[in-house]
Short mmCIF file of C-alpha atoms in Angstrom, two decimals:
data_model
loop_
_atom_site.label_atom_id
_atom_site.label_comp_id
_atom_site.label_asym_id
_atom_site.label_seq_id
_atom_site.Cartn_x
_atom_site.Cartn_y
_atom_site.Cartn_z
CA MET A 347 29.13 -70.97 -30.27
CA GLY A 348 26.70 -68.19 -31.02
CA ARG A 349 26.39 -66.16 -34.16
CA PHE A 350 30.12 -65.89 -34.78
CA HIS A 351 31.30 -69.37 -35.49
CA ARG A 352 33.76 -71.56 -37.27
CA HIS A 353 33.04 -74.39 -39.69
CA SER A 354 35.00 -77.60 -39.96
CA ASP A 355 36.71 -76.33 -43.11
CA GLY A 356 38.07 -73.41 -41.15
CA THR A 357 35.87 -70.67 -42.54
CA VAL A 358 34.31 -68.24 -40.14
CA HIS A 359 31.28 -66.14 -40.68
CA ASP A 360 28.30 -64.73 -38.93
CA HIS A 361 24.61 -64.79 -39.69
CA GLY A 362 23.95 -61.23 -38.83
CA HIS A 363 24.97 -59.24 -41.90
CA HIS A 364 23.43 -55.86 -42.21
CA GLY A 365 24.26 -55.00 -45.78
CA HIS A 366 26.03 -51.76 -45.03
CA ALA A 367 28.62 -50.43 -47.42
CA ARG A 368 31.94 -52.15 -47.07
CA ASP A 369 35.03 -50.10 -46.41
CA VAL A 370 37.70 -51.83 -48.45
CA GLY A 371 40.51 -49.70 -47.16
CA ASP A 372 43.03 -47.32 -48.60
CA HIS A 373 44.26 -48.98 -51.77
CA SER A 374 46.12 -45.89 -52.97
CA GLY A 375 48.96 -46.45 -50.56
CA TYR A 376 50.30 -49.98 -50.73
CA THR A 377 53.09 -49.98 -48.21
CA ASP A 378 56.34 -51.87 -48.24
CA THR A 379 54.98 -54.16 -45.58
CA GLY A 380 51.89 -55.00 -47.62
CA ILE A 381 49.69 -53.83 -44.78
CA SER A 382 46.88 -51.35 -45.26
CA ARG A 383 44.68 -49.76 -42.68
CA VAL A 384 40.91 -50.03 -42.79
CA ALA A 385 39.10 -47.28 -40.90
CA VAL A 386 36.23 -48.78 -38.90
CA LEU A 387 35.15 -46.09 -36.40
CA GLU A 388 32.24 -48.13 -35.19
CA ASP A 389 31.07 -48.60 -31.64
CA ILE A 390 31.98 -52.03 -30.28
CA LEU A 391 28.32 -52.63 -29.53
CA SER A 392 26.96 -51.16 -32.77
CA GLU A 393 25.67 -54.51 -34.02
CA ASN A 394 23.79 -55.00 -30.75
CA ASP A 395 22.50 -51.44 -30.92
CA ARG A 396 21.09 -51.94 -34.42
CA VAL A 397 19.07 -54.91 -33.21
CA ALA A 398 18.01 -52.91 -30.14
CA ASP A 399 16.61 -50.28 -32.51
CA VAL A 400 14.60 -52.98 -34.29
CA ASN A 401 13.25 -54.15 -30.92
CA ARG A 402 12.34 -50.54 -30.09
CA ARG A 403 10.41 -50.20 -33.33
CA ASP A 404 8.50 -53.41 -32.59
CA PHE A 405 7.63 -52.16 -29.10
CA ALA A 406 6.40 -48.89 -30.58
CA THR A 407 4.32 -50.65 -33.23
CA ALA A 408 2.71 -52.89 -30.61
CA GLY A 409 2.22 -49.95 -28.23
CA VAL A 410 4.01 -51.78 -25.43
CA ARG A 411 6.42 -50.30 -22.90
CA THR A 412 9.46 -52.21 -21.67
CA VAL A 413 11.51 -52.12 -18.50
CA ASN A 414 14.85 -53.87 -18.10
CA VAL A 415 15.45 -55.07 -14.52
CA MET A 416 19.09 -55.78 -13.67
CA SER A 417 20.88 -56.79 -10.46
CA ALA A 418 23.57 -58.92 -8.91
CA PRO A 419 22.59 -62.56 -8.32
CA GLY A 420 20.38 -62.89 -5.28
CA ALA A 421 19.31 -59.24 -4.95
CA GLY A 422 15.66 -60.26 -5.09
CA LYS A 423 14.56 -59.59 -8.66
CA THR A 424 12.35 -62.64 -8.94
CA THR A 425 10.74 -62.19 -5.50
CA LEU A 426 10.04 -58.54 -6.33
CA LEU A 427 8.65 -59.57 -9.68
CA LYS A 428 6.25 -62.07 -8.09
CA ARG A 429 4.87 -59.32 -5.84
CA THR A 430 4.73 -56.96 -8.79
CA LEU A 431 2.73 -59.34 -10.96
CA ALA A 432 0.33 -60.10 -8.12
CA ALA A 433 -0.24 -56.37 -7.56
CA LEU A 434 -0.56 -55.35 -11.19
CA GLN A 435 -2.18 -58.32 -12.91
CA ASP A 436 -5.65 -56.74 -12.83
CA LYS A 437 -4.40 -53.35 -14.02
CA LEU A 438 -1.87 -54.09 -16.73
CA ARG A 439 -1.36 -56.81 -19.26
CA ILE A 440 2.20 -57.84 -18.48
CA GLY A 441 4.71 -59.98 -20.30
CA VAL A 442 7.95 -61.14 -18.69
CA LEU A 443 11.08 -61.98 -20.58
CA GLU A 444 13.12 -64.07 -18.23
CA GLY A 445 16.88 -64.26 -18.80
CA ASP A 446 18.59 -67.19 -17.18
CA ILE A 447 21.89 -68.84 -17.93
CA ALA A 448 20.63 -72.40 -18.04
CA THR A 449 17.59 -73.12 -15.90
CA SER A 450 13.88 -72.34 -15.91
CA LEU A 451 13.73 -71.94 -12.11
CA ASP A 452 12.88 -68.23 -12.16
CA ALA A 453 10.36 -68.59 -14.97
CA ASP A 454 8.68 -71.42 -13.05
CA GLU A 455 8.38 -69.13 -10.01
CA LEU A 456 6.34 -66.67 -12.07
CA ASP A 457 3.93 -69.25 -13.40
CA GLY A 458 0.26 -68.64 -12.59
CA LEU A 459 0.56 -64.93 -11.86
CA GLY A 460 -1.30 -63.76 -14.95
CA ALA A 461 1.70 -62.80 -17.03
CA ALA A 462 2.90 -64.18 -20.34
CA VAL A 463 6.39 -65.49 -19.60
CA SER A 464 9.10 -66.11 -22.18
CA LEU A 465 12.27 -67.79 -21.01
CA VAL A 466 15.58 -67.02 -22.70
CA ASN A 467 18.36 -69.37 -21.67
CA THR A 468 21.58 -67.64 -22.53
CA SER A 469 23.81 -70.70 -22.44
CA ALA A 470 23.63 -71.01 -26.23
CA GLY A 471 25.88 -67.98 -26.44
CA PHE A 472 29.63 -68.44 -26.48
CA GLY A 473 30.66 -69.45 -22.99
CA GLY A 474 27.17 -69.11 -21.51
CA GLU A 475 26.45 -65.44 -21.88
CA CYS A 476 26.14 -63.61 -18.60
CA HIS A 477 23.67 -61.01 -19.82
CA LEU A 478 20.81 -60.49 -22.23
CA ASP A 479 21.77 -58.70 -25.42
CA ALA A 480 19.43 -57.27 -28.03
CA VAL A 481 19.51 -60.42 -30.17
CA MET A 482 18.62 -62.70 -27.26
CA VAL A 483 15.77 -60.40 -26.27
CA ARG A 484 14.58 -60.39 -29.86
CA SER A 485 14.45 -64.19 -29.88
CA GLY A 486 12.44 -64.19 -26.64
CA LEU A 487 10.01 -61.55 -27.89
CA SER A 488 8.76 -63.85 -30.59
CA ARG A 489 7.13 -65.93 -27.84
CA LEU A 490 5.27 -62.99 -26.28
CA PRO A 491 1.96 -61.65 -27.64
CA LEU A 492 3.26 -58.09 -27.85
CA ASN A 493 0.11 -56.66 -29.40
CA ASP A 494 -1.92 -57.82 -26.40
CA LEU A 495 0.41 -56.44 -23.74
CA ASP A 496 0.86 -53.07 -22.00
CA LEU A 497 4.18 -53.74 -20.35
CA VAL A 498 7.09 -56.12 -20.85
CA ILE A 499 9.41 -56.63 -17.90
CA ILE A 500 12.81 -57.98 -18.89
CA GLU A 501 14.42 -59.81 -15.98
CA ASN A 502 18.07 -59.80 -16.88
CA VAL A 503 20.68 -62.36 -15.86
CA GLY A 504 21.94 -61.74 -12.31
CA ASN A 505 25.23 -59.93 -12.83
CA LEU A 506 26.47 -56.45 -11.92
CA VAL A 507 28.77 -55.97 -14.90
CA CYS A 508 27.64 -57.21 -18.28
CA PRO A 509 23.91 -56.46 -18.54
CA ALA A 510 24.49 -52.71 -18.14
CA GLU A 511 26.50 -52.54 -21.36
CA PHE A 512 23.82 -53.95 -23.64
CA ASP A 513 20.95 -51.83 -24.92
CA VAL A 514 18.08 -54.23 -25.64
CA GLY A 515 15.60 -51.60 -26.84
CA GLU A 516 13.96 -51.02 -23.45
CA HIS A 517 12.29 -47.77 -22.39
CA ALA A 518 13.88 -47.76 -18.96
CA LYS A 519 16.75 -49.55 -17.27
CA THR A 520 16.25 -50.28 -13.59
CA MET A 521 18.19 -52.19 -11.02
CA VAL A 522 17.47 -54.03 -7.82
CA TYR A 523 20.16 -53.61 -5.21
CA ALA A 524 20.10 -55.45 -1.87
CA VAL A 525 21.38 -53.77 1.28
CA THR A 526 23.39 -56.92 1.97
CA GLU A 527 25.68 -56.00 -0.94
CA GLY A 528 27.58 -53.23 0.87
CA GLU A 529 27.74 -49.44 0.52
CA GLU A 530 30.53 -49.23 -2.01
CA LYS A 531 28.92 -51.08 -4.92
CA PRO A 532 28.01 -47.95 -6.94
CA LEU A 533 31.70 -47.05 -7.04
CA LYS A 534 32.76 -50.56 -8.00
CA TYR A 535 30.08 -51.14 -10.63
CA PRO A 536 29.36 -47.62 -11.88
CA VAL A 537 28.17 -48.60 -15.34
CA MET A 538 25.04 -50.33 -14.07
CA PHE A 539 24.30 -47.82 -11.31
CA ARG A 540 24.69 -45.00 -13.84
CA ALA A 541 22.48 -46.68 -16.41
CA ALA A 542 19.57 -47.20 -14.00
CA GLU A 543 16.72 -44.72 -13.99
CA VAL A 544 15.32 -46.36 -10.86
CA VAL A 545 17.35 -48.13 -8.18
CA VAL A 546 15.21 -50.38 -5.99
CA VAL A 547 16.96 -50.71 -2.63
CA ASN A 548 15.71 -54.10 -1.51
CA LYS A 549 15.82 -56.21 1.66
CA ILE A 550 15.36 -53.16 3.90
CA ASP A 551 13.71 -55.45 6.46
CA LEU A 552 17.25 -56.69 7.16
CA LEU A 553 18.65 -53.24 8.03
CA PRO A 554 18.36 -53.71 11.83
CA HIS A 555 20.56 -56.78 11.55
CA LEU A 556 23.30 -55.29 9.39
CA ASP A 557 26.17 -52.83 9.81
CA PHE A 558 25.11 -51.36 6.47
CA GLU A 559 25.01 -47.54 6.39
CA LEU A 560 22.19 -46.60 4.06
CA ASP A 561 23.20 -42.92 3.88
CA ARG A 562 26.71 -43.81 2.78
CA PHE A 563 25.29 -46.02 0.03
CA LEU A 564 22.94 -43.23 -1.08
CA ASP A 565 25.86 -40.75 -1.18
CA ASN A 566 27.86 -43.15 -3.34
CA LEU A 567 24.88 -43.67 -5.62
CA ALA A 568 24.29 -39.92 -5.93
CA GLY A 569 27.96 -39.43 -6.82
CA VAL A 570 27.67 -41.90 -9.70
CA ASN A 571 24.10 -41.18 -10.74
CA PRO A 572 22.65 -37.95 -9.29
CA THR A 573 19.26 -38.35 -10.99
CA ALA A 574 18.47 -41.97 -10.06
CA ARG A 575 15.15 -42.44 -8.32
CA VAL A 576 15.51 -44.58 -5.21
CA ILE A 577 12.66 -46.85 -4.12
CA ARG A 578 13.14 -48.70 -0.83
CA THR A 579 11.50 -52.11 -0.66
CA SER A 580 11.36 -55.39 1.07
CA ALA A 581 10.19 -57.90 -1.49
CA ARG A 582 9.86 -60.35 1.40
CA THR A 583 7.43 -58.28 3.51
CA GLY A 584 6.00 -56.24 0.65
CA GLU A 585 7.09 -52.91 2.12
CA GLY A 586 7.64 -50.25 -0.56
CA VAL A 587 6.52 -52.53 -3.39
CA ASP A 588 3.50 -50.27 -3.99
CA GLU A 589 5.77 -47.37 -4.90
CA TRP A 590 7.65 -49.54 -7.39
CA CYS A 591 4.38 -50.80 -8.88
CA GLU A 592 3.09 -47.24 -9.18
CA TRP A 593 6.21 -46.25 -11.10
CA LEU A 594 5.86 -49.32 -13.35
CA ALA A 595 2.19 -48.56 -13.94
CA GLY A 596 3.18 -45.05 -15.01
CA ILE A 597 5.66 -46.50 -17.48
CA GLY A 598 2.99 -48.94 -18.63
CA GLY A 599 0.64 -46.07 -19.37
CA ILE A 600 -1.86 -46.02 -16.49
CA GLY A 601 -2.06 -43.96 -13.33
CA GLY A 602 0.83 -41.98 -11.93
CA ALA A 603 3.05 -40.10 -14.29
CA PRO A 604 2.64 -40.39 -18.05
CA PRO A 605 5.17 -42.56 -19.83
CA PRO A 606 8.48 -40.75 -20.27
CA PRO A 607 9.36 -39.40 -23.69
CA HIS A 608 11.62 -41.60 -25.75
CA SER A 609 13.89 -41.06 -28.65
CA PHE A 610 12.50 -43.07 -31.54
CA MET B 1010 39.18 -76.12 -28.58
CA SER B 1011 39.72 -78.96 -26.18
CA ALA B 1012 42.91 -77.62 -24.61
CA SER B 1013 42.94 -75.94 -21.24
CA TYR B 1014 43.66 -72.25 -21.02
CA PRO B 1015 44.69 -70.12 -18.09
CA LEU B 1016 41.80 -67.73 -17.86
CA VAL B 1017 40.89 -64.67 -15.87
CA VAL B 1018 37.24 -65.01 -14.97
CA ARG B 1019 36.01 -61.54 -14.28
CA CYS B 1020 32.32 -61.15 -14.65
CA ASP B 1021 31.40 -61.52 -11.00
CA LEU B 1022 33.60 -60.58 -8.11
CA PRO B 1023 35.87 -61.88 -6.80
CA VAL B 1024 38.33 -62.16 -9.64
CA ASN B 1025 39.37 -65.77 -9.98
CA VAL B 1026 42.47 -66.84 -11.77
CA GLY B 1027 42.46 -70.45 -12.68
CA THR B 1028 42.74 -73.01 -15.41
CA VAL B 1029 39.52 -73.92 -17.12
CA ASP B 1030 38.39 -75.88 -20.09
CA ALA B 1031 37.55 -73.27 -22.69
CA THR B 1032 34.62 -75.31 -23.94
CA LYS B 1033 32.88 -75.05 -20.57
CA ALA B 1034 30.56 -72.21 -19.71
CA VAL B 1035 32.69 -69.28 -18.63
CA HIS B 1036 31.17 -65.92 -17.93
CA VAL B 1037 33.60 -63.40 -19.22
CA HIS B 1038 32.35 -59.99 -20.09
CA GLU B 1039 35.34 -59.36 -22.31
CA LEU B 1040 34.66 -62.53 -24.28
CA ALA B 1041 31.25 -61.20 -25.31
CA LEU B 1042 32.83 -57.91 -26.31
CA CYS B 1043 35.50 -59.71 -28.36
CA GLU B 1044 32.76 -61.60 -30.20
CA ALA B 1045 31.18 -58.29 -31.15
CA ILE B 1046 34.53 -56.86 -32.23
CA ALA B 1047 35.33 -59.95 -34.30
CA ARG B 1048 31.99 -59.82 -36.12
CA THR B 1049 32.40 -56.16 -37.00
CA VAL B 1050 35.99 -56.60 -38.16
CA LEU B 1051 35.26 -59.71 -40.24
CA ASP B 1052 32.44 -57.83 -41.89
CA ARG B 1053 34.85 -55.14 -43.05
CA VAL B 1054 37.98 -56.96 -44.20
CA GLU B 1055 36.67 -59.19 -47.00
CA HIS B 1056 38.61 -62.28 -45.94
CA ARG B 1057 41.95 -60.52 -45.88
CA ARG B 1058 44.27 -61.45 -43.06
CA VAL B 1059 44.03 -59.05 -40.15
CA THR B 1060 47.24 -58.14 -38.33
CA ARG B 1061 46.02 -55.55 -35.84
CA VAL B 1062 42.77 -54.16 -34.48
CA ALA B 1063 42.80 -50.77 -32.75
CA LEU B 1064 40.26 -49.99 -30.04
CA ARG B 1065 39.58 -46.84 -28.05
CA ILE B 1066 38.06 -47.52 -24.65
CA GLY B 1067 37.11 -44.94 -22.04
CA HIS B 1068 38.09 -45.12 -18.39
CA PHE B 1069 34.48 -45.49 -17.28
CA ARG B 1070 33.93 -48.67 -19.27
CA GLN B 1071 34.27 -51.77 -17.15
CA VAL B 1072 36.82 -53.44 -19.36
CA VAL B 1073 40.03 -55.08 -18.19
CA PRO B 1074 42.52 -54.75 -21.07
CA ASP B 1075 44.38 -57.95 -20.18
CA ALA B 1076 41.16 -59.94 -20.09
CA LEU B 1077 40.19 -58.40 -23.41
CA THR B 1078 43.44 -59.31 -25.15
CA PHE B 1079 43.37 -62.78 -23.66
CA SER B 1080 39.77 -63.32 -24.76
CA TRP B 1081 40.76 -62.11 -28.22
CA GLU B 1082 43.48 -64.75 -28.49
CA LEU B 1083 41.09 -67.42 -27.28
CA LEU B 1084 38.34 -66.43 -29.68
CA THR B 1085 40.41 -65.86 -32.82
CA THR B 1086 42.45 -69.06 -32.76
CA ASP B 1087 42.01 -70.88 -36.10
CA THR B 1088 40.15 -67.97 -37.70
CA ASP B 1089 41.06 -65.24 -40.22
CA LEU B 1090 41.81 -63.11 -37.20
CA GLU B 1091 44.35 -65.49 -35.68
CA GLY B 1092 47.56 -63.77 -34.68
CA SER B 1093 46.08 -60.30 -34.93
CA GLU B 1094 47.04 -57.90 -32.21
CA LEU B 1095 44.40 -56.09 -30.21
CA GLU B 1096 45.63 -52.60 -29.42
CA VAL B 1097 43.70 -50.77 -26.72
CA GLU B 1098 43.97 -47.01 -26.36
CA HIS B 1099 42.79 -45.97 -22.91
CA VAL B 1100 40.91 -42.65 -22.76
CA PRO B 1101 40.86 -40.90 -19.38
CA ALA B 1102 37.56 -39.78 -17.90
CA THR B 1103 37.19 -36.00 -17.92
CA VAL B 1104 34.29 -33.81 -16.87
CA GLU B 1105 33.57 -30.16 -17.66
CA CYS B 1106 32.08 -28.12 -14.81
CA SER B 1107 28.96 -26.11 -15.58
CA GLU B 1108 29.65 -23.82 -12.61
CA CYS B 1109 33.29 -22.82 -13.03
CA GLY B 1110 34.16 -24.23 -16.45
CA ALA B 1111 37.12 -26.28 -15.21
CA PHE B 1112 38.01 -29.65 -16.66
CA THR B 1113 38.79 -32.47 -14.23
CA THR B 1114 40.27 -35.88 -14.91
CA LEU B 1115 38.50 -38.44 -12.74
CA GLN B 1116 39.75 -41.71 -11.30
CA LEU B 1117 36.67 -42.68 -9.29
CA PRO B 1118 33.36 -42.76 -11.16
CA VAL B 1119 31.97 -39.94 -9.00
CA LEU B 1120 30.97 -37.04 -11.22
CA VAL B 1121 32.42 -34.02 -9.43
CA CYS B 1122 34.44 -30.93 -10.35
CA GLY B 1123 37.96 -31.08 -8.91
CA THR B 1124 38.22 -27.28 -8.81
CA CYS B 1125 34.99 -26.07 -7.18
CA GLY B 1126 33.43 -29.33 -5.96
CA SER B 1127 30.26 -28.89 -7.99
CA HIS B 1128 28.33 -31.97 -9.08
CA THR B 1129 26.89 -30.10 -12.06
CA VAL B 1130 29.36 -31.51 -14.54
CA THR B 1131 29.21 -33.03 -18.00
CA LEU B 1132 31.22 -36.08 -18.93
CA ARG B 1133 33.37 -35.11 -21.93
CA THR B 1134 35.55 -38.21 -22.32
CA GLY B 1135 35.67 -41.63 -20.71
CA ASN B 1136 32.69 -43.38 -22.24
CA GLU B 1137 34.42 -44.35 -25.51
CA PHE B 1138 33.85 -47.88 -26.79
CA LEU B 1139 35.13 -47.73 -30.33
CA ILE B 1140 36.70 -49.97 -32.93
CA VAL B 1141 38.98 -47.40 -34.59
CA SER B 1142 40.65 -49.33 -37.40
CA CYS B 1143 42.18 -52.58 -38.42
CA ASP B 1144 45.31 -53.40 -40.41
CA VAL B 1145 45.01 -56.00 -43.15
CA ALA B 1146 47.63 -57.81 -45.18
CA GLU B 1147 47.31 -57.00 -48.88
CA GLU B 1148 47.97 -59.52 -51.62
CA VAL B 1149 51.28 -59.06 -53.41
CA ARG B 1150 50.49 -58.02 -56.97
CA ASP B 1151 52.62 -58.00 -60.11
CA GLY B 1152 52.81 -54.91 -62.29
CA PRO B 1153 51.41 -51.49 -61.60
CA VAL B 1154 48.86 -51.06 -58.87
CA PRO B 1155 45.46 -50.29 -60.39
CA PRO B 1156 44.08 -46.85 -59.63
CA PRO B 1157 41.57 -46.61 -56.82
CA GLN B 1158 38.01 -47.22 -57.97
#
């Protein structure tokens, strides 16, 4: 049931205490109803964000850069990743943290491509978590030799909603979007499209066969996220993958642009 | 929790409404959020009974209030939080225009000024994701209430 759980005697606790000062409420004003109000004023995801900060510090200490790759199921993350590893394995030391609800299918696909792969099955979370959060990423990092890597690629669980909400300590959030998904997706799932620094528009080899209007999609994307960089690819044919790899290599510290500044 | 619950499954489109066994894997965004809320609240209330938790959630957050309150009921059954009410204050999304200075309330997530049409705008509200407060039941005490420490 995850970190928040119940014991057979009915007590509930979590194993993630942070030792911050406890607010024990306003005891000066006992009301007739016996109810007092405790001010919390904490972000819903603050616990996650604290762990994300710890991950960030570990990345900084190891001198490794991290990129979170998100998408809907079936957008082509794993196929793109296979091409990416093949193209970059002689240039960068890459680790992959593979988020999957229950299987190792994607991690198996990446075997033998020169990357250290750590699989995080999220089904241990309550209800089979549909995203990677900072704690899950932390658990997966322990199986990667961070000090010997230049770049860690986090392949998130395929889902257009949840992964965008959770900071895992990455340097850049990216997403893979397939042209088969329709033009309106940025308006329907704005949180992820807004969070992404790079949007890889994948499966462009299918454009001649679809009614999809690329310009309308790009307008919708620009409305939600005017600064997103768009990279058009076909992970199947390899078209455009070089541009993506060049951007990744820049993040990883070689070639192209220098790594972007970050806030820690 | 072996009983069946009517559950709105919302993480991936389309929205499905059905009856599922709560012990089975269900991908509900709001359930994960409720877990986070419950941990934070339990950390603050020192085992006192919680009657109400107040949240402030911006329009641009992908949260369905009904799914959130339902997930809360599901998650808090048989805990110190059982029976507590989750109160969600919705904050509209507003942008301030850098060109003309106007404020616009947005429905769609497209960042645009409603007065001059400029896209050079700054989001002022709508991203909130806050646990504001919680109400706890105090023990009934005899005699004078001790002064605050």
